[in-house]
């Protein structure tokens, strides 16, 4: 198994990419700390893992809170002894997020607090734990919008994901000689609750789909497979990189008929 004897903490584990990754990592032998602000969904993830014979524990945390992030890392070490994989995946896309003129300051601040500060805090408290374990892998969820502007305006979200990508590179350089690898997973548009709520009309969905060479939204499970590669020793010479898993959207100038 590809993650045997590893302990992995996943934020946003109650839904979408986080849920599918928790299930996938557990299948590969990892013990999972499922972190989510939504307690019901987080506990449901743990339930699904244990039903399949895996090992997991739920920890409630709001990733934008320093105290919660310190606690989730303590929880991981006190529950499973060590921490080897930190997947800073929780993120939000506010339906009020729009262009610069119409987006409220409150929406900007909320998005930055969860999407950017959340990753920073995960690393701030998680890195010492990975160091204590002799090294490990950090995966930060950015997005394809860190590379190109989105067709449907989302100024705060796009900016937040650019920041996640830069932060990832900075962290990777700093911690490379400590055997701590840091990479960014950059999903394309996915058929998860987060995006489907944002693209809440058929017209908005089509507006996005038209740009994707593969002509479909991605699945959270497809991101979980990519995260598994970054978490495992198979990516041992990879740090400071972005892994784009996006149906070709970032490569497209015009979309094939
Ligand atoms: P999702 O909404 O299905 O899941 C996100 C989870 O994060 C939810 O369970 C939610 O409760 C949790 N969460 C939200 N705020 C939190 C907080 N403050 N503290 C702790 N947990 C919190 O979304 P998803 O599509 O699985 O997205 C996961 C990540 O992937 C996000 O960072 C998102 O920006 C990114 N992403 C998604 C897409 C997409 O198309 N869905 C594309 C690119 C990147």
CSV table of C-alpha atoms and ligand atoms in Angstrom, one decimal:
chain,number,residue,atom,x,y,z
A,1,UNK,CA,0.0,0.0,0.0
A,2,UNK,CA,1.2,3.4,-1.0
A,3,UNK,CA,0.7,5.2,2.3
A,4,UNK,CA,1.4,2.4,4.8
A,5,UNK,CA,2.3,3.6,8.3
A,6,UNK,CA,1.5,7.2,7.4
A,7,UNK,CA,-0.7,9.6,9.3
A,8,UNK,CA,-2.5,12.2,7.0
A,9,UNK,CA,-4.4,15.2,8.2
A,10,UNK,CA,-6.9,16.5,5.6
A,11,UNK,CA,-8.8,19.8,6.0
A,12,UNK,CA,-12.2,20.1,4.4
A,13,UNK,CA,-12.5,16.4,4.7
A,14,UNK,CA,-16.3,16.5,5.0
A,15,UNK,CA,-17.0,17.1,1.3
A,16,UNK,CA,-15.7,17.0,-2.3
A,17,UNK,CA,-12.0,16.7,-2.8
A,18,UNK,CA,-11.2,16.3,1.0
A,19,UNK,CA,-13.8,13.5,1.4
A,20,UNK,CA,-12.6,11.6,-1.7
A,21,UNK,CA,-9.0,12.0,-0.7
A,22,UNK,CA,-9.6,10.8,2.9
A,23,UNK,CA,-11.2,7.7,1.5
A,24,UNK,CA,-8.5,7.2,-1.1
A,25,UNK,CA,-5.6,7.7,1.4
A,26,UNK,CA,-7.3,5.3,3.9
A,27,UNK,CA,-7.5,2.7,1.1
A,28,UNK,CA,-3.8,3.0,0.8
A,29,UNK,CA,-3.1,2.4,4.4
A,30,UNK,CA,-3.0,5.9,5.9
A,31,UNK,CA,-4.5,6.7,9.2
A,32,UNK,CA,-6.7,9.8,8.7
A,33,UNK,CA,-7.4,12.9,10.7
A,34,UNK,CA,-10.5,14.3,9.1
A,35,UNK,CA,-10.8,18.0,9.8
A,36,UNK,CA,-13.8,20.1,8.9
A,37,UNK,CA,-15.8,23.0,10.2
A,38,UNK,CA,-18.9,21.0,9.5
A,39,UNK,CA,-19.1,18.4,12.2
A,40,UNK,CA,-21.8,16.2,10.8
A,41,UNK,CA,-20.0,15.8,7.4
A,42,UNK,CA,-16.6,15.4,9.1
A,43,UNK,CA,-17.9,12.6,11.3
A,44,UNK,CA,-19.6,11.0,8.3
A,45,UNK,CA,-16.2,10.8,6.5
A,46,UNK,CA,-14.7,9.0,9.5
A,47,UNK,CA,-17.7,6.7,9.6
A,48,UNK,CA,-17.2,5.8,5.9
A,49,UNK,CA,-13.5,5.1,6.5
A,50,UNK,CA,-14.1,2.9,9.5
A,51,UNK,CA,-16.9,1.0,7.8
A,52,UNK,CA,-14.4,0.1,5.1
A,53,UNK,CA,-11.9,-1.2,7.6
A,54,UNK,CA,-9.7,1.9,7.8
A,55,UNK,CA,-8.6,4.1,10.7
A,56,UNK,CA,-9.7,7.7,11.1
A,57,UNK,CA,-10.6,10.3,13.6
A,58,UNK,CA,-12.6,13.6,13.3
A,59,UNK,CA,-11.3,16.9,14.6
A,60,UNK,CA,-13.5,20.1,14.3
A,61,UNK,CA,-11.5,23.1,13.2
A,62,UNK,CA,-12.0,26.4,11.4
A,63,UNK,CA,-8.8,26.7,9.4
A,64,UNK,CA,-8.9,30.5,9.7
A,65,UNK,CA,-8.5,30.2,13.5
A,66,UNK,CA,-4.9,29.9,14.8
A,67,UNK,CA,-6.1,28.2,18.0
A,68,UNK,CA,-8.1,25.6,16.0
A,69,UNK,CA,-5.1,24.9,13.7
A,70,UNK,CA,-2.8,24.4,16.7
A,71,UNK,CA,-5.3,22.1,18.2
A,72,UNK,CA,-5.9,20.0,15.1
A,73,UNK,CA,-2.1,19.3,14.8
A,74,UNK,CA,-2.0,18.4,18.5
A,75,UNK,CA,-5.0,16.2,18.0
A,76,UNK,CA,-3.2,14.3,15.1
A,77,UNK,CA,-0.1,13.7,17.1
A,78,UNK,CA,-1.9,12.7,20.3
A,79,UNK,CA,-4.3,10.4,18.5
A,80,UNK,CA,-1.9,8.7,16.0
A,81,UNK,CA,1.6,9.5,17.4
A,82,UNK,CA,3.0,11.3,14.3
A,83,UNK,CA,2.0,13.4,11.3
A,84,UNK,CA,3.5,12.7,7.9
A,85,UNK,CA,1.0,14.2,5.4
A,86,UNK,CA,-0.7,17.6,5.7
A,87,UNK,CA,-3.3,18.3,3.1
A,88,UNK,CA,-4.4,22.0,3.4
A,89,UNK,CA,-7.5,21.6,1.2
A,90,UNK,CA,-10.3,23.5,2.9
A,91,UNK,CA,-11.5,26.5,0.8
A,92,UNK,CA,-14.5,28.5,0.0
A,93,UNK,CA,-15.9,30.3,-3.0
A,94,UNK,CA,-18.4,32.9,-1.9
A,95,UNK,CA,-21.4,33.3,-4.2
A,96,UNK,CA,-21.1,37.1,-3.7
A,97,UNK,CA,-17.5,37.1,-5.1
A,98,UNK,CA,-17.5,39.0,-8.3
A,99,UNK,CA,-15.4,41.7,-10.0
A,100,UNK,CA,-13.4,44.3,-8.2
A,101,UNK,CA,-16.1,47.0,-8.4
A,102,UNK,CA,-18.9,44.9,-7.0
A,103,UNK,CA,-17.2,42.6,-4.5
A,104,UNK,CA,-17.7,43.7,-0.9
A,105,UNK,CA,-14.7,44.0,1.4
A,106,UNK,CA,-16.3,41.5,3.8
A,107,UNK,CA,-16.3,38.8,1.0
A,108,UNK,CA,-12.7,39.6,0.2
A,109,UNK,CA,-11.6,39.3,3.8
A,110,UNK,CA,-13.6,36.1,4.4
A,111,UNK,CA,-12.1,34.4,1.3
A,112,UNK,CA,-8.6,35.4,2.2
A,113,UNK,CA,-9.0,34.3,5.8
A,114,UNK,CA,-10.1,30.8,4.9
A,115,UNK,CA,-8.2,30.2,1.6
A,116,UNK,CA,-4.9,31.9,2.3
A,117,UNK,CA,-4.6,32.3,6.1
A,118,UNK,CA,-6.0,28.8,6.5
A,119,UNK,CA,-3.1,27.3,4.5
A,120,UNK,CA,-0.6,29.5,6.3
A,121,UNK,CA,-1.9,28.4,9.7
A,122,UNK,CA,-1.9,24.8,8.7
A,123,UNK,CA,1.7,25.1,7.8
A,124,UNK,CA,2.6,27.2,10.8
A,125,UNK,CA,1.6,24.5,13.2
A,126,UNK,CA,2.0,21.5,10.9
A,127,UNK,CA,5.6,22.0,9.9
A,128,UNK,CA,7.0,21.4,13.4
A,129,UNK,CA,5.0,18.2,13.6
A,130,UNK,CA,6.3,17.0,10.2
A,131,UNK,CA,9.8,17.8,11.3
A,132,UNK,CA,9.3,15.7,14.5
A,133,UNK,CA,8.2,12.8,12.3
A,134,UNK,CA,11.5,13.1,10.3
A,135,UNK,CA,9.9,14.8,7.3
A,136,UNK,CA,6.7,14.6,5.2
A,137,UNK,CA,4.6,16.0,2.4
A,138,UNK,CA,2.4,19.1,2.5
A,139,UNK,CA,-0.1,19.5,-0.3
A,140,UNK,CA,-1.9,22.8,-0.7
A,141,UNK,CA,-5.0,23.1,-2.8
A,142,UNK,CA,-4.7,26.0,-5.2
A,143,UNK,CA,-6.6,26.0,-8.5
A,144,UNK,CA,-6.2,26.4,-12.2
A,145,UNK,CA,-7.4,30.1,-11.6
A,146,UNK,CA,-3.9,30.7,-10.1
A,147,UNK,CA,-2.7,30.7,-13.7
A,148,UNK,CA,-5.5,32.2,-15.8
A,149,UNK,CA,-8.4,34.5,-15.1
A,150,UNK,CA,-11.8,32.9,-14.7
A,151,UNK,CA,-14.6,33.5,-17.2
A,152,UNK,CA,-17.0,34.1,-14.4
A,153,UNK,CA,-15.6,36.9,-12.2
A,154,UNK,CA,-14.4,35.8,-8.7
A,155,UNK,CA,-11.7,38.4,-7.8
A,156,UNK,CA,-11.2,37.3,-4.2
A,157,UNK,CA,-11.1,33.6,-4.9
A,158,UNK,CA,-8.7,33.9,-7.9
A,159,UNK,CA,-6.4,36.1,-5.9
A,160,UNK,CA,-6.5,33.7,-3.0
A,161,UNK,CA,-5.4,30.8,-5.1
A,162,UNK,CA,-2.5,32.8,-6.6
A,163,UNK,CA,-1.4,33.4,-3.1
A,164,UNK,CA,-1.6,29.7,-2.2
A,165,UNK,CA,0.7,28.9,-5.2
A,166,UNK,CA,3.3,31.5,-4.2
A,167,UNK,CA,3.2,30.4,-0.6
A,168,UNK,CA,3.7,26.8,-1.6
A,169,UNK,CA,6.9,27.7,-3.5
A,170,UNK,CA,8.3,29.8,-0.7
A,171,UNK,CA,7.6,27.0,1.8
A,172,UNK,CA,9.1,24.4,-0.5
A,173,UNK,CA,12.4,26.3,-0.7
A,174,UNK,CA,12.6,26.9,3.0
A,175,UNK,CA,12.0,23.3,4.1
A,176,UNK,CA,13.5,21.3,1.2
A,177,UNK,CA,16.6,20.2,3.3
A,178,UNK,CA,14.4,19.1,6.2
A,179,UNK,CA,12.8,16.4,4.1
A,180,UNK,CA,9.6,18.3,4.0
A,181,UNK,CA,8.1,18.6,0.5
A,182,UNK,CA,5.5,21.2,-0.4
A,183,UNK,CA,3.4,21.1,-3.6
A,184,UNK,CA,0.2,22.6,-4.9
A,185,UNK,CA,-2.6,20.6,-6.3
A,186,UNK,CA,-4.3,22.8,-8.9
A,187,UNK,CA,-7.7,21.3,-9.8
A,188,UNK,CA,-9.7,22.4,-12.9
A,189,UNK,CA,-13.5,23.0,-12.6
A,190,UNK,CA,-15.0,20.1,-10.7
A,191,UNK,CA,-18.5,18.8,-10.2
A,192,UNK,CA,-18.4,19.4,-6.5
A,193,UNK,CA,-20.8,21.3,-4.3
A,194,UNK,CA,-18.4,24.3,-4.1
A,195,UNK,CA,-18.5,25.0,-7.8
A,196,UNK,CA,-22.0,23.9,-8.6
A,197,UNK,CA,-23.3,26.3,-6.0
A,198,UNK,CA,-21.3,29.1,-7.5
A,199,UNK,CA,-22.2,28.3,-11.1
A,200,UNK,CA,-25.9,28.1,-10.1
A,201,UNK,CA,-27.5,28.3,-13.5
A,202,UNK,CA,-27.2,26.1,-16.5
A,203,UNK,CA,-26.0,29.2,-18.5
A,204,UNK,CA,-23.1,29.7,-16.0
A,205,UNK,CA,-22.2,26.0,-16.1
A,206,UNK,CA,-22.1,26.1,-19.9
A,207,UNK,CA,-20.0,29.3,-19.9
A,208,UNK,CA,-17.4,27.4,-17.9
A,209,UNK,CA,-17.7,24.1,-19.8
A,210,UNK,CA,-17.1,25.7,-23.2
A,211,UNK,CA,-13.5,26.4,-22.1
A,212,UNK,CA,-12.6,22.8,-21.1
A,213,UNK,CA,-11.1,20.8,-23.9
A,214,UNK,CA,-12.4,17.6,-22.3
A,215,UNK,CA,-15.9,19.0,-22.3
A,216,UNK,CA,-16.8,17.9,-18.8
A,217,UNK,CA,-16.3,18.9,-15.2
A,218,UNK,CA,-13.7,16.9,-13.2
A,219,UNK,CA,-14.5,14.6,-10.4
A,220,UNK,CA,-13.3,14.9,-6.8
A,221,UNK,CA,-12.0,11.4,-7.0
A,222,UNK,CA,-9.7,12.4,-9.9
A,223,UNK,CA,-8.1,15.0,-7.5
A,224,UNK,CA,-7.7,12.4,-4.8
A,225,UNK,CA,-5.6,10.3,-7.1
A,226,UNK,CA,-3.4,13.3,-7.8
A,227,UNK,CA,-3.1,14.1,-4.1
A,228,UNK,CA,-2.2,10.5,-3.4
A,229,UNK,CA,0.8,10.8,-5.8
A,230,UNK,CA,1.9,14.0,-4.0
A,231,UNK,CA,1.5,12.4,-0.6
A,232,UNK,CA,3.3,9.2,-1.4
A,233,UNK,CA,7.0,8.6,-1.8
A,234,UNK,CA,6.4,8.3,-5.6
A,235,UNK,CA,6.8,12.1,-5.8
A,236,UNK,CA,10.0,12.1,-3.7
A,237,UNK,CA,11.9,14.4,-6.0
A,238,UNK,CA,9.0,16.9,-6.3
A,239,UNK,CA,8.8,20.0,-4.3
A,240,UNK,CA,7.6,23.6,-5.0
A,241,UNK,CA,5.6,22.3,-8.0
A,242,UNK,CA,2.1,22.7,-9.2
A,243,UNK,CA,0.2,19.7,-10.3
A,244,UNK,CA,-2.5,20.8,-12.7
A,245,UNK,CA,-5.3,18.4,-13.1
A,246,UNK,CA,-7.7,20.4,-15.1
A,247,UNK,CA,-9.2,18.7,-18.2
A,248,UNK,CA,-6.8,20.8,-20.3
A,249,UNK,CA,-8.4,24.2,-19.5
A,250,UNK,CA,-5.2,25.9,-18.7
A,251,UNK,CA,-3.6,24.7,-22.0
A,252,UNK,CA,-6.5,25.9,-24.1
A,253,UNK,CA,-6.6,29.0,-26.2
A,254,UNK,CA,-9.5,27.9,-28.3
A,255,UNK,CA,-11.6,24.8,-27.5
A,256,UNK,CA,-11.9,22.0,-30.1
A,257,UNK,CA,-15.4,21.6,-31.6
B,1,LIG,P1,-16.4,21.5,-1.0
B,1,LIG,O1,-17.2,22.7,-0.7
B,1,LIG,O2,-17.1,20.3,-1.6
B,1,LIG,O3,-15.6,21.1,0.3
B,1,LIG,C1,-14.9,22.0,1.1
B,1,LIG,C2,-15.0,21.6,2.6
B,1,LIG,O4,-14.2,22.5,3.3
B,1,LIG,C3,-16.4,21.5,3.2
B,1,LIG,O5,-16.6,20.3,3.8
B,1,LIG,C4,-16.4,22.7,4.1
B,1,LIG,O6,-17.3,22.4,5.3
B,1,LIG,C5,-15.0,22.8,4.5
B,1,LIG,N1,-14.6,24.1,5.0
B,1,LIG,C6,-15.0,25.3,4.5
B,1,LIG,N2,-14.5,26.3,5.3
B,1,LIG,C7,-13.8,25.7,6.3
B,1,LIG,C8,-13.1,26.3,7.3
B,1,LIG,N3,-13.0,27.6,7.6
B,1,LIG,N4,-12.4,25.4,8.2
B,1,LIG,C9,-12.5,24.1,8.0
B,1,LIG,N5,-13.2,23.5,7.0
B,1,LIG,C10,-13.8,24.3,6.1
B,1,LIG,O7,-15.3,22.0,-2.0
B,1,LIG,P2,-14.2,21.2,-2.9
B,1,LIG,O8,-14.6,21.5,-4.3
B,1,LIG,O9,-13.9,19.9,-2.4
B,1,LIG,O10,-13.0,22.2,-2.7
B,1,LIG,C11,-11.8,21.8,-1.9
B,1,LIG,C12,-10.7,22.7,-2.3
B,1,LIG,O11,-10.5,22.6,-3.7
B,1,LIG,C13,-10.9,24.2,-2.0
B,1,LIG,O12,-9.7,24.8,-1.6
B,1,LIG,C14,-11.3,24.7,-3.4
B,1,LIG,O13,-11.0,26.1,-3.5
B,1,LIG,C15,-10.4,23.9,-4.3
B,1,LIG,N6,-10.8,23.9,-5.7
B,1,LIG,C16,-12.1,23.4,-6.1
B,1,LIG,C17,-12.4,23.4,-7.4
B,1,LIG,C18,-13.8,23.0,-7.8
B,1,LIG,O14,-14.1,23.2,-9.0
B,1,LIG,N7,-14.6,22.4,-7.0
B,1,LIG,C19,-11.5,23.8,-8.4
B,1,LIG,C20,-10.2,24.3,-8.0
B,1,LIG,C21,-9.9,24.3,-6.6
